[in-house]
Coordinates of C-alpha atoms in Angstrom, one line a residue:
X73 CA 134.0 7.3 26.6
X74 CA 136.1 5.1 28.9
X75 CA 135.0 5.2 32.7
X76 CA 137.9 5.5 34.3
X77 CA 138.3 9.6 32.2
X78 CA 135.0 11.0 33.5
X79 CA 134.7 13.2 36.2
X80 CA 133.3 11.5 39.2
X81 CA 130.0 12.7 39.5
X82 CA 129.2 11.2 36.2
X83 CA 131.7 8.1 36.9
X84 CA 129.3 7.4 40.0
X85 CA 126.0 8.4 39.3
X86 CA 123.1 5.9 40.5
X87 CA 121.8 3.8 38.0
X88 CA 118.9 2.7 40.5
X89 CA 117.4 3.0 43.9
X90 CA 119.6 0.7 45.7
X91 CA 122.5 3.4 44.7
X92 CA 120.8 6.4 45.5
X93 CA 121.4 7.7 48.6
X94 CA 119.3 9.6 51.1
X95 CA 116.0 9.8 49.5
X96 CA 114.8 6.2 50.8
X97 CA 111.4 7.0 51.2
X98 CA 110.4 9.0 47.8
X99 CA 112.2 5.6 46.1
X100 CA 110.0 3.4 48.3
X101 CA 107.0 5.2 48.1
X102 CA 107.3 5.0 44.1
X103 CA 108.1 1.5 43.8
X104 CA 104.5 0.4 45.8
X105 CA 102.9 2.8 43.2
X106 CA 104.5 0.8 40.6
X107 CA 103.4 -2.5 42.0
X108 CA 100.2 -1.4 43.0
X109 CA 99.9 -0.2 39.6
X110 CA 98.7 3.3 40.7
X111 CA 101.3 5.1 38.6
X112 CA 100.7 8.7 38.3
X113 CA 100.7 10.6 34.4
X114 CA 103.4 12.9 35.8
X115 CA 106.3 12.9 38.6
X116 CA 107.7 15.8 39.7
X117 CA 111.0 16.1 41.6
X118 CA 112.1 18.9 43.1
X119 CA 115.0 20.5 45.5
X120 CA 118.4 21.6 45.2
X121 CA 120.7 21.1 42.7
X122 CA 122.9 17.9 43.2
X123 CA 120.6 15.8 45.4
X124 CA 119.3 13.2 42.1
X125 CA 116.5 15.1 40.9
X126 CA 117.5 14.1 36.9
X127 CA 119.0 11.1 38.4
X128 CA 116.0 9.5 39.9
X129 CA 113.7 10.9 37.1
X130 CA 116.3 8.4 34.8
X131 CA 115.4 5.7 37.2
X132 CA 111.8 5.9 37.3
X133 CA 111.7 5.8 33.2
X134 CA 114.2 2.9 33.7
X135 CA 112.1 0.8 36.5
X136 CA 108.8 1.4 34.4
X137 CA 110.2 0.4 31.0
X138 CA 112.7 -2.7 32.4
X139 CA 112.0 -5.8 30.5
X140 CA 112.6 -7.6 33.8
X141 CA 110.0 -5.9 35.8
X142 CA 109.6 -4.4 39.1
X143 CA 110.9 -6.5 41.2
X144 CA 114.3 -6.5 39.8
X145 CA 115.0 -2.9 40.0
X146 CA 117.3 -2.5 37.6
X147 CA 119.9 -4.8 38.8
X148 CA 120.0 -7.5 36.2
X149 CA 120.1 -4.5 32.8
X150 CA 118.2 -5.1 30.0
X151 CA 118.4 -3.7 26.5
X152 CA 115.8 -0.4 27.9
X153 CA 117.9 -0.2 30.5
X154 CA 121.4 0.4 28.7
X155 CA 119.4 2.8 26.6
X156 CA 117.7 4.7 28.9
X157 CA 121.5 5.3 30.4
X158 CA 123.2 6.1 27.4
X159 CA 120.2 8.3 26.5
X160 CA 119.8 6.4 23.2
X161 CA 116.5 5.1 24.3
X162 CA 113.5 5.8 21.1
X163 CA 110.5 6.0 23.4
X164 CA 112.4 8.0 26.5
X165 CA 113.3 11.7 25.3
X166 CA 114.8 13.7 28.1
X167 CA 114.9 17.5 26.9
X168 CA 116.3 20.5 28.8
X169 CA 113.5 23.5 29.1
X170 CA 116.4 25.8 29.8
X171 CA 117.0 26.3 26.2
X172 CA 113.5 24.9 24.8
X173 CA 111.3 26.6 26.8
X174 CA 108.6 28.0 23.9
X175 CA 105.0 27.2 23.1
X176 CA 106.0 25.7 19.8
X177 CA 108.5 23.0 21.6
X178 CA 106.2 21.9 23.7
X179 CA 103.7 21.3 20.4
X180 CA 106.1 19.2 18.8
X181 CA 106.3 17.5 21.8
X182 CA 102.5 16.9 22.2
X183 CA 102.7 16.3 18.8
X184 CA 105.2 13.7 19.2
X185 CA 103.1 12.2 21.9
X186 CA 100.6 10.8 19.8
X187 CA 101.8 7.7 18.5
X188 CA 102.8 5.1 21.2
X189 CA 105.8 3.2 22.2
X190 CA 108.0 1.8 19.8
X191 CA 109.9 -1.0 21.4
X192 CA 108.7 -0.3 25.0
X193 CA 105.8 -0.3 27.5
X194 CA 105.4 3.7 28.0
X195 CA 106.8 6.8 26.0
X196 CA 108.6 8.9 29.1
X197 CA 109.0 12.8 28.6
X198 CA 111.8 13.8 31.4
X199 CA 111.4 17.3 31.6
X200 CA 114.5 19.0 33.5
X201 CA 114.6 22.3 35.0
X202 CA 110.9 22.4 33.7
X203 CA 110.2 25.9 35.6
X204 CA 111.8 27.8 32.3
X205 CA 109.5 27.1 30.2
X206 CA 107.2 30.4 29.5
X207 CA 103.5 30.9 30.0
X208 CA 102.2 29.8 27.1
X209 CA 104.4 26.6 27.4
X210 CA 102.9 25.4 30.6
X211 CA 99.2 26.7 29.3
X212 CA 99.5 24.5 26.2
X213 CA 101.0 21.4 28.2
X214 CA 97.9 21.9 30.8
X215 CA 95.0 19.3 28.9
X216 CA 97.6 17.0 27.7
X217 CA 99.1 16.5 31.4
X218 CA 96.0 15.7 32.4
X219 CA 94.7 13.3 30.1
X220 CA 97.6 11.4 28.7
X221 CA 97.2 8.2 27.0
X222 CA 98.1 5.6 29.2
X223 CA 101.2 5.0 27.3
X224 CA 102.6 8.1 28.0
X225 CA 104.4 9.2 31.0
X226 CA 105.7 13.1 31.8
X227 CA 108.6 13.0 34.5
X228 CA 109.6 17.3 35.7
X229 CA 112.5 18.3 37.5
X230 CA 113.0 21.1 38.9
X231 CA 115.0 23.5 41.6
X232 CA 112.5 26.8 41.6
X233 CA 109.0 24.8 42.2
X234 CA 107.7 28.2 43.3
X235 CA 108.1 29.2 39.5
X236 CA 105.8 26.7 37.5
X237 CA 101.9 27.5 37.8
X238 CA 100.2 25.8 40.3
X239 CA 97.5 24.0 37.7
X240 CA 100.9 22.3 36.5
X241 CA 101.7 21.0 40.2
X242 CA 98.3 19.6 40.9
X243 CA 98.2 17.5 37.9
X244 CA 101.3 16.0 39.0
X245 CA 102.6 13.6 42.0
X246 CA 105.2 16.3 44.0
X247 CA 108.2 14.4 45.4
X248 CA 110.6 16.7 47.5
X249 CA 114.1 15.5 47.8
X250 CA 115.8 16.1 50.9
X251 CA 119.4 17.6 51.2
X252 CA 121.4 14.9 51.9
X253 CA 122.1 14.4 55.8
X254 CA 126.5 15.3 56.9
X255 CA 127.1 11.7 58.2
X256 CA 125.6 9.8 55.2
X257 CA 127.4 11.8 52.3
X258 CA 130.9 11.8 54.3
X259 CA 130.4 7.9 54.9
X260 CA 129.4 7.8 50.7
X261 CA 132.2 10.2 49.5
X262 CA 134.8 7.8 51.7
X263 CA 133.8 5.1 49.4
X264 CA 134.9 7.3 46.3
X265 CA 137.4 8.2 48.0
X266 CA 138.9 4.1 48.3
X267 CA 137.5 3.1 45.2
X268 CA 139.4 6.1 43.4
X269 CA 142.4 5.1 46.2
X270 CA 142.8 8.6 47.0
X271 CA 144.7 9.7 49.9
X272 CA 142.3 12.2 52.0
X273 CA 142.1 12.4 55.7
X274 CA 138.4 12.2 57.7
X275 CA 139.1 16.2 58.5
X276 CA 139.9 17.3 54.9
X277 CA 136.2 15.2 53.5
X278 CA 134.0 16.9 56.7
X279 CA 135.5 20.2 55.1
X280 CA 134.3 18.9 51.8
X281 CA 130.9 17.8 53.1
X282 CA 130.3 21.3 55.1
X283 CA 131.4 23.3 51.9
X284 CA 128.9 21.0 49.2
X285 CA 125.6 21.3 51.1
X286 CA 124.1 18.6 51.1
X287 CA 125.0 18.3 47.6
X288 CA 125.9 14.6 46.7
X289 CA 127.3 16.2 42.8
X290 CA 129.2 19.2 44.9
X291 CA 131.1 16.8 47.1
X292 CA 132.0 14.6 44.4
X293 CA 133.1 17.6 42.2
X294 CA 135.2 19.0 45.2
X295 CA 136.9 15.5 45.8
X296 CA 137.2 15.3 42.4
X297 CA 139.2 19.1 42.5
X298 CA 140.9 18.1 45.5
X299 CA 142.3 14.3 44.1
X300 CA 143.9 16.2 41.1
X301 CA 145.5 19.1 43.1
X302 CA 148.0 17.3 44.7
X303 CA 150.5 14.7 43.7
X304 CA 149.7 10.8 43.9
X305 CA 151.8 9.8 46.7
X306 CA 150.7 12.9 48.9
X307 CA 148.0 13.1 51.6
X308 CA 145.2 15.6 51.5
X309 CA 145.2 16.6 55.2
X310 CA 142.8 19.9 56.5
X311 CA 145.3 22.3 56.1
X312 CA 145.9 21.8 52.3
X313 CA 141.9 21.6 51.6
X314 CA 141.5 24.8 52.9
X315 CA 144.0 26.3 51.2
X316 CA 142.6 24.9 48.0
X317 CA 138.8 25.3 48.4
X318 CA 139.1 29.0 49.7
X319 CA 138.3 28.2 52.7
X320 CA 139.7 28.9 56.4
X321 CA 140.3 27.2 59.9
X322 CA 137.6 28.0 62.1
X323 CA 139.7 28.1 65.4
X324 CA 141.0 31.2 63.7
X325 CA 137.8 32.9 64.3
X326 CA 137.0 31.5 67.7
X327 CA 140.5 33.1 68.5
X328 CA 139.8 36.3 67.2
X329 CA 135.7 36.5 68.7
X330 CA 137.6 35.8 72.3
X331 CA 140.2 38.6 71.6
X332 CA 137.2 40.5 70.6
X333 CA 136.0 39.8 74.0
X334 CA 139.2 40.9 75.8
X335 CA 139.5 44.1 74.2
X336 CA 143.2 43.5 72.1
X337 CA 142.6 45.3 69.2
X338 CA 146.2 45.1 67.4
X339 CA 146.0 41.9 67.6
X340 CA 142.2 41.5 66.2
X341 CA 143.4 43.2 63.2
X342 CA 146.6 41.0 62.7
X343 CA 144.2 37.4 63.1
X344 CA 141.6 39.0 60.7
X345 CA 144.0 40.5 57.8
X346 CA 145.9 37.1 58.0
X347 CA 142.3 35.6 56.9
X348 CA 142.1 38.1 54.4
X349 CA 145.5 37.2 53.0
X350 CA 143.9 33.2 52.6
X351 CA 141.6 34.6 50.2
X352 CA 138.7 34.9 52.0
X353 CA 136.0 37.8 50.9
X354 CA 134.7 40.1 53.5
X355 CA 130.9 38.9 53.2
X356 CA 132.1 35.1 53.3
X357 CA 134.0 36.3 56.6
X358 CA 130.7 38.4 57.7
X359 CA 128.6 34.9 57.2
X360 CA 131.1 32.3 58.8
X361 CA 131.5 35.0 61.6
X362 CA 127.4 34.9 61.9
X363 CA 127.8 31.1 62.2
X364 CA 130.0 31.7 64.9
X365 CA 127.4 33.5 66.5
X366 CA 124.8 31.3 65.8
X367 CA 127.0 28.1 67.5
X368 CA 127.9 30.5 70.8
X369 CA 124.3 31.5 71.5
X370 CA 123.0 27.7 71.0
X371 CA 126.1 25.1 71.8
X372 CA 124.2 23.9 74.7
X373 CA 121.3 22.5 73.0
X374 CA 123.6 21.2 69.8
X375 CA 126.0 18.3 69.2
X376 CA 129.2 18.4 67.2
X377 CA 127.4 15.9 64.5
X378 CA 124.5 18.9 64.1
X379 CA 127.1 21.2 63.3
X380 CA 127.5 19.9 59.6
X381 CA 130.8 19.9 60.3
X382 CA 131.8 22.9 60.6
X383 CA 133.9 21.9 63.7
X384 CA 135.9 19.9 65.5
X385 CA 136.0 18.3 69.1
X386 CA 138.9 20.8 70.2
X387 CA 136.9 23.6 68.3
X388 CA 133.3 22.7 70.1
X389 CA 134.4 22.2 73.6
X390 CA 136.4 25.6 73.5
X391 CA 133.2 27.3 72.6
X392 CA 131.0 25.8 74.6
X393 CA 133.7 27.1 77.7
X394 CA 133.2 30.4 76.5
X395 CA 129.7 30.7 76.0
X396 CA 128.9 29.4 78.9
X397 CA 131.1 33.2 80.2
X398 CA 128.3 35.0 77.9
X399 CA 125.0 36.4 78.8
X400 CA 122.8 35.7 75.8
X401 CA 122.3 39.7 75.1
X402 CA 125.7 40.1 74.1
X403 CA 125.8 37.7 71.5
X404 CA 122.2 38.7 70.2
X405 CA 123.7 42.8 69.9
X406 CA 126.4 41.1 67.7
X407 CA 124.3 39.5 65.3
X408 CA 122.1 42.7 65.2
X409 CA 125.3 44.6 64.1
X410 CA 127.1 41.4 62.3
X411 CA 123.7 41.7 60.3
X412 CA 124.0 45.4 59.6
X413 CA 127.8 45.7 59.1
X414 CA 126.9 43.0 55.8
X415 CA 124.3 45.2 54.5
X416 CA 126.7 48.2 54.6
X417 CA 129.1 45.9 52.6
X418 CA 127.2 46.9 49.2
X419 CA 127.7 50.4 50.1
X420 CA 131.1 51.1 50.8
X421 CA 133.9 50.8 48.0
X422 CA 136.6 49.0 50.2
X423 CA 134.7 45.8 52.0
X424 CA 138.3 45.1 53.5
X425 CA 138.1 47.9 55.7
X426 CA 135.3 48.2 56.2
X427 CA 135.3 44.6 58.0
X428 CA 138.2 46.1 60.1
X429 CA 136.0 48.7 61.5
X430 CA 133.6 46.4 61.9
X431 CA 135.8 44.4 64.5
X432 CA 136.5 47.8 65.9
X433 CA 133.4 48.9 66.5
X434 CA 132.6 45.6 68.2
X435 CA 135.1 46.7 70.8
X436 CA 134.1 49.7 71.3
X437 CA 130.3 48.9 72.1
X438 CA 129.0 50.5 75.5
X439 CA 125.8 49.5 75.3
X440 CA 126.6 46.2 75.8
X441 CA 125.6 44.8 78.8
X442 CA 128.4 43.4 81.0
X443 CA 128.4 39.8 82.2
X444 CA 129.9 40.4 85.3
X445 CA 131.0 43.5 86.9
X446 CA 134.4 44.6 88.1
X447 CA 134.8 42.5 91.7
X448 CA 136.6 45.7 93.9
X449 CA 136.9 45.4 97.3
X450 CA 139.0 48.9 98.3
X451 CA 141.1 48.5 102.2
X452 CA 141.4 50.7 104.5
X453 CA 145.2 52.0 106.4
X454 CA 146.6 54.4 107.3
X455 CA 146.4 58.3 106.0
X456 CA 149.8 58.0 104.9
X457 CA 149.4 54.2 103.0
X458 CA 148.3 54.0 99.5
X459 CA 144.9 53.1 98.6
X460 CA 145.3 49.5 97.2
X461 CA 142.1 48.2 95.0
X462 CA 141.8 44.3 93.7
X463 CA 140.5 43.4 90.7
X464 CA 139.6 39.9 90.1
X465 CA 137.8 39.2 86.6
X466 CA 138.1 37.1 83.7
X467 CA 138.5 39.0 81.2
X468 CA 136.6 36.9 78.8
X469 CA 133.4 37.8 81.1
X470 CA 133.2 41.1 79.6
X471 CA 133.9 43.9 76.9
X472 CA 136.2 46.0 77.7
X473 CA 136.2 49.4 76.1
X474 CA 139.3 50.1 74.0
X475 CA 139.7 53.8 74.6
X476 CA 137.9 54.0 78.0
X477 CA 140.1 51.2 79.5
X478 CA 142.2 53.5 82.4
X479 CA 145.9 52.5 82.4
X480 CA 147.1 51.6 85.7
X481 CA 148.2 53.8 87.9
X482 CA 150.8 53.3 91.2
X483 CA 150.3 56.4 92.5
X484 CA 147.7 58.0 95.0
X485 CA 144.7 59.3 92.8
X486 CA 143.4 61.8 96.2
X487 CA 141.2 63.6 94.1
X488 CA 138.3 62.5 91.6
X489 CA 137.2 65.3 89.0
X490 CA 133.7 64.9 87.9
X491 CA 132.8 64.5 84.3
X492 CA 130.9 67.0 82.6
X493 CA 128.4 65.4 80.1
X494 CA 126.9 67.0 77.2
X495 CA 123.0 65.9 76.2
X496 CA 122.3 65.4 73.1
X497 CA 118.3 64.9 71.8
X498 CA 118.7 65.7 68.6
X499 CA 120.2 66.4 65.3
X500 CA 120.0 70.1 65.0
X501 CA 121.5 69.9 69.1
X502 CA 124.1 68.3 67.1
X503 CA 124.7 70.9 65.1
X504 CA 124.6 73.4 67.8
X505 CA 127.2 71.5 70.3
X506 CA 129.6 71.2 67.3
X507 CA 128.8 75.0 67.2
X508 CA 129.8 75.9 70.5
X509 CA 132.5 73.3 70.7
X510 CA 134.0 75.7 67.0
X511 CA 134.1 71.9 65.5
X512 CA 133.5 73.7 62.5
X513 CA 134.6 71.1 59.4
X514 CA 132.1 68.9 61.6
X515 CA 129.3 71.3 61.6
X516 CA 130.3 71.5 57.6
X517 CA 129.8 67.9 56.9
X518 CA 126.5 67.6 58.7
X519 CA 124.9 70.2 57.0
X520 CA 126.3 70.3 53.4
X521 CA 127.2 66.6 53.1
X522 CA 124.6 64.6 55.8
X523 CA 121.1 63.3 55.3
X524 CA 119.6 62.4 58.8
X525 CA 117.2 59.1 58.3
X526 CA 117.0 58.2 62.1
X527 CA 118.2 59.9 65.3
X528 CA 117.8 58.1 68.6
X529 CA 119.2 58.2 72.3
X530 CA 123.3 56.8 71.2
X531 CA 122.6 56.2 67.8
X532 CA 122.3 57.9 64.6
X533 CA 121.4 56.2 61.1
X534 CA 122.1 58.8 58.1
X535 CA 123.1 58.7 54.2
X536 CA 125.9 61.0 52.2
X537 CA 126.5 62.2 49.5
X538 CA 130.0 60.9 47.8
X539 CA 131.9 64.2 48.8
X540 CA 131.5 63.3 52.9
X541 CA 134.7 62.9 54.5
X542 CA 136.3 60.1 54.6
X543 CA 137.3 60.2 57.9
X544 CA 133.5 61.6 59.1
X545 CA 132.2 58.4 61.1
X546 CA 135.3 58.0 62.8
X547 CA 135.6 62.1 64.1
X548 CA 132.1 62.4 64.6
X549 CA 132.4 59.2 66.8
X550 CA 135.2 60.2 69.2
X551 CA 133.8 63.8 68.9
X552 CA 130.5 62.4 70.4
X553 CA 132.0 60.4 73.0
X554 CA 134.2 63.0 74.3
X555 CA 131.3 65.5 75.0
X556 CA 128.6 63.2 75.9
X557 CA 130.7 60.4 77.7
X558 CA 129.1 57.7 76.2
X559 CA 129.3 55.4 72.9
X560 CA 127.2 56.0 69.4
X561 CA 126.8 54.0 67.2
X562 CA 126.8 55.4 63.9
X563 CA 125.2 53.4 61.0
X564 CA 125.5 54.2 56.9
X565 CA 121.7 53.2 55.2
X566 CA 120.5 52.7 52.0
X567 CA 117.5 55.1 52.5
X568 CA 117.8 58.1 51.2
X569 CA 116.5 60.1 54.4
X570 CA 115.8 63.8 55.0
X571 CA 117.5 66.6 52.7
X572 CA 120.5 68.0 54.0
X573 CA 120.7 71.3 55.9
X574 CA 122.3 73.1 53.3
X575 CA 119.6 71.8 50.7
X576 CA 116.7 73.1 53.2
X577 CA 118.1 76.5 53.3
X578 CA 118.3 76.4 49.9
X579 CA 114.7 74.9 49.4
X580 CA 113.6 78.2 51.6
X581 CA 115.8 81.1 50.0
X582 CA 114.2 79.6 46.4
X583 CA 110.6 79.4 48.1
X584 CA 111.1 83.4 49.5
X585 CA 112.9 84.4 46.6
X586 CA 109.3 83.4 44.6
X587 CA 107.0 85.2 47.3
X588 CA 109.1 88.5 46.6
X589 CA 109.4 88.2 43.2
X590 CA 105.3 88.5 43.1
X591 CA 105.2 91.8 45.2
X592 CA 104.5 95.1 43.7
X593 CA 108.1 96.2 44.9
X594 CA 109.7 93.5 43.0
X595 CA 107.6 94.2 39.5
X596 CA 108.0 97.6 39.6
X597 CA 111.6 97.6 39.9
X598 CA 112.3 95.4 36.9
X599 CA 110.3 97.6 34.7
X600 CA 113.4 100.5 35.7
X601 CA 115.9 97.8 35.8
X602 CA 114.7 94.9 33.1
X603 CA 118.3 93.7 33.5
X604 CA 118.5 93.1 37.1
X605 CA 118.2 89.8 38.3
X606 CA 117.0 89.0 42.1
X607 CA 119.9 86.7 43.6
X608 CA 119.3 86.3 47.5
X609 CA 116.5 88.2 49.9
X610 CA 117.7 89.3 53.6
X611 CA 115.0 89.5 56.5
X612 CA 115.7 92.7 58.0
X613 CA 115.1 92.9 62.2
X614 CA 113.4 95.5 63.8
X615 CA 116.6 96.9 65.2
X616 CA 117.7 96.9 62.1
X617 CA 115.2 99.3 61.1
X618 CA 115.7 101.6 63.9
X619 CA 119.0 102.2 63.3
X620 CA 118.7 102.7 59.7

């Protein structure tokens, strides 16, 4: 295949340690066990995908088999060498356990394993994605891997080491490979990038670093995506790499979390369904928004290279202004509820809106505590002057609260009417306020259609059945704030919690249905009346009986 048509990952794949990057000490440390001649019967490599686990494996048979020894590394090729790279090689057989991963493979193999080298010094078994390989597999590899003859060599990679048995680890020399740090795989895909003389700015590779990982194969697969997707003589700037990777402009969200802050809810929805429109799922927007989060309660103690990055100068400094405007609780109750809006995500049918409530709700918490309070300082005239009040905030200091927010008002208020609060303890005083209050397609819903699994002091965590209301967490919200003057939150969970109302009273009218139909009464009216059948039993009150 000519060079120049394969995909860059393969184009530019290390053929020995000077190439590989990031993983300078496992190649050091296994060079001086080469020259020392300590070398282990099996290697094993192991991290996450993309960072030269198979890569290095290739190496190691390549080093230990080179006709020009150790020192050379693999510079100056020899005839193992070229083999060993075009996977040609007689004594190095690399085999994928992904689709041989049965007890009989791995006897051909041992079986294999008995006659030495053909035309070099070891026979080299790379074994990749060795934790596939069932039971019996690893059971009958177990005396072999422990006792080679010294011309044989096993060499595992792997990405789920907490999957092979533990008797197969010990018997082998454990390398873990490191994810490969931000500034070294932007600095090594910008080499690509001029060798391939692509046209990509600095911003548009960070975004390609942040999305791969860590992952030396991602970025070069993403560069690779992003070289093709636009014409030769045209520049990949940001803009176009976000369009084309899915992914969106952070100082989007920062604008949105500070409107958040402020209260604007029109405009919260416009910023995040204009995200949604780029493509971007709900959970990926629940996760980048957790980020967010993440990078607000910490800025102080980070740098913009720790950020991976995921921003920019102008993007850092304006968070680090804002945070510095927000007590720590605050953004700690938003990851508590960022966190349980993304489980409730695999619950409801339409993640879309359900991510707008989300914002919504974030608006609307009272519990919040917050950061500074309304500065009022009230003068005093004349009887016949108007009462002037100041307020001086930022509103970025605090939450305000969408629908308690009081419009202003020019006029005199001269009188103040007090509020009258409802308490409510419990779930059945629920049920008896929406009595009182004749909310009675409320009441309905919490009985029939309502399964209680936690009630406490302004919130309530229940499950449903799929005929609830639509519309029930929103009523039953404003419902609660307008008699109690305070904010609930109201949470969907996964747990099935207590039965309904309804299905208690039926549970009892079954259970006293049975106790009757054992009395004397009951039996000797069925022999008059075999075809009778006993559908519902009444208690009857004592003043019941006294005016019968």
């Amino acid at each position: 295949m000519n060079n120049n048509s394969k995909v860059l990952a393969l184009k530019y794949r290390p053929q020995n340690f000077d190439d590989l990057i990031g993983q300078e000490v496992v190649a050091e440390t296994i060079i001086n066990s080469i020259k020392a001649d300590k070398i282990p019967n099996a290697y094993l490599f192991t991290g996450i995908r993309g960072i030269g686990k198979t890569t290095t494996a290739r190496i190691v048979a390549k080093i230990l088999n080179c006709s020009n020894g150790i020192e050379n590394k693999c510079k100056v090729k020899c005839d193992n060498c070229d083999a060993i790279t075009n996977s040609s090689h007689i004594d190095v057989l690399e085999m994928d356990a992904a689709s041989k991963t049965g007890v009989d493979d791995v006897r051909d193999l041992i079986e294999f394993s008995r006659y030495g080298p053909t035309s070099a010094k070891y026979k080299i078994f790379i074994i990749d994605e060795v934790h596939m390989l069932s039971k019996q597999a690893f059971n009958a590899l177990l005396k072999t891997l422990e006792e080679p003859p010294s011309y044989l060599k096993f060499i595992f990679a792997t990405t789920e080491i907490k999957k092979i048995p533990i008797t197969v680890v010990s018997r082998c020399q454990r390398f873990d490979l490191s994810r490969i740090k931000s500034s070294e795989l932007l600095n090594f895909i910008k080499k690509i990038k001029d060798k391939e003389n692509g046209k990509v700015t600095d911003d548009a590779l960070k975004l390609i670093v942040k999305i791969s990982e860590g992952s030396v194969r991602d970025a070069l697969s993403l560069l690779d995506r992003a070289l093709l997707s636009l014409d030769t003589d045209k520049e990949l700037d940001l803009s176009s790499a976000q369009k084309i990777f899915g992914y969106f402009d952070k100082s989007q969200l920062i604008d949105l979390f500070e409107l958040i802050l402020r209260g604007e809810e029109e405009k919260v929805i416009k910023i995040y369904r204009k995200i949604y429109d780029q493509g971007v799922e709900p959970k990926i927007f629940l996760n980048d928004f957790l980020e967010l989060l993440y990078y607000f309660k910490n800025i102080n103690s980070l740098t913009l290279e720790s950020t991976n990055f995921s921003l920019n100068d102008e993007e850092f400094n304006k968070i680090k202004n804002i945070s510095n405007q927000i007590q720590p609780d605050v953004l700690i109750l938003f990851w508590q509820f960022s966190i349980k809006s993304l489980e409730e995500l695999d619950i409801v049918s339409n993640q879309h809106l359900s991510i707008e409530m989300f914002l919504i709700r974030l608006m609307h918490l009272s519990s919040v505590k917050q950061i500074k309070q309304l500065d009022t300082k009230p003068k005093q005239e004349n009887s016949t002057s108007k009462i002037e009040t100041k307020t001086e905030t930022k509103i970025i200091d605090q939450i305000k609260n969408i629908s308690q927010e009081e419009k202003k008002n020019p006029e005199i208020q001269t009188e103040v009417k007090a509020e009258i609060k409802t308490q409510i303890n419990s779930f059945d005083e629920l049920i008896a306020v929406c009595t009182s209050k004749k909310e009675l397609k409320l009441k309905f819903e919490l009985e029939k259609n309502v399964n209680l699994v936690k009630f406490e002091k302004n919130r309530i965590e229940i499950s449903f059945n799929d005929s609830l209301d639509k519309d029930f967490v929103k009523n039953l919200s404003t419902k609660l704030f307008d008699w109690t003057k305070e904010r609930w939150i109201i949470t969907l969970s996964k747990s099935k919690g207590d039965l309904s109302i309804r299905e208690k009273k039926e549970n009892e009218k079954k259970i006293l249905i049975e106790k009757v139909k054992k009395t004397e009464i009951y039996k000797n009216f069925m022999e008059n009346f075999p075809d009778a059948e006993l559908v519902d039993v009444k208690s009857i009150s004592k003043e019941d009986k006294d005016n019968d």
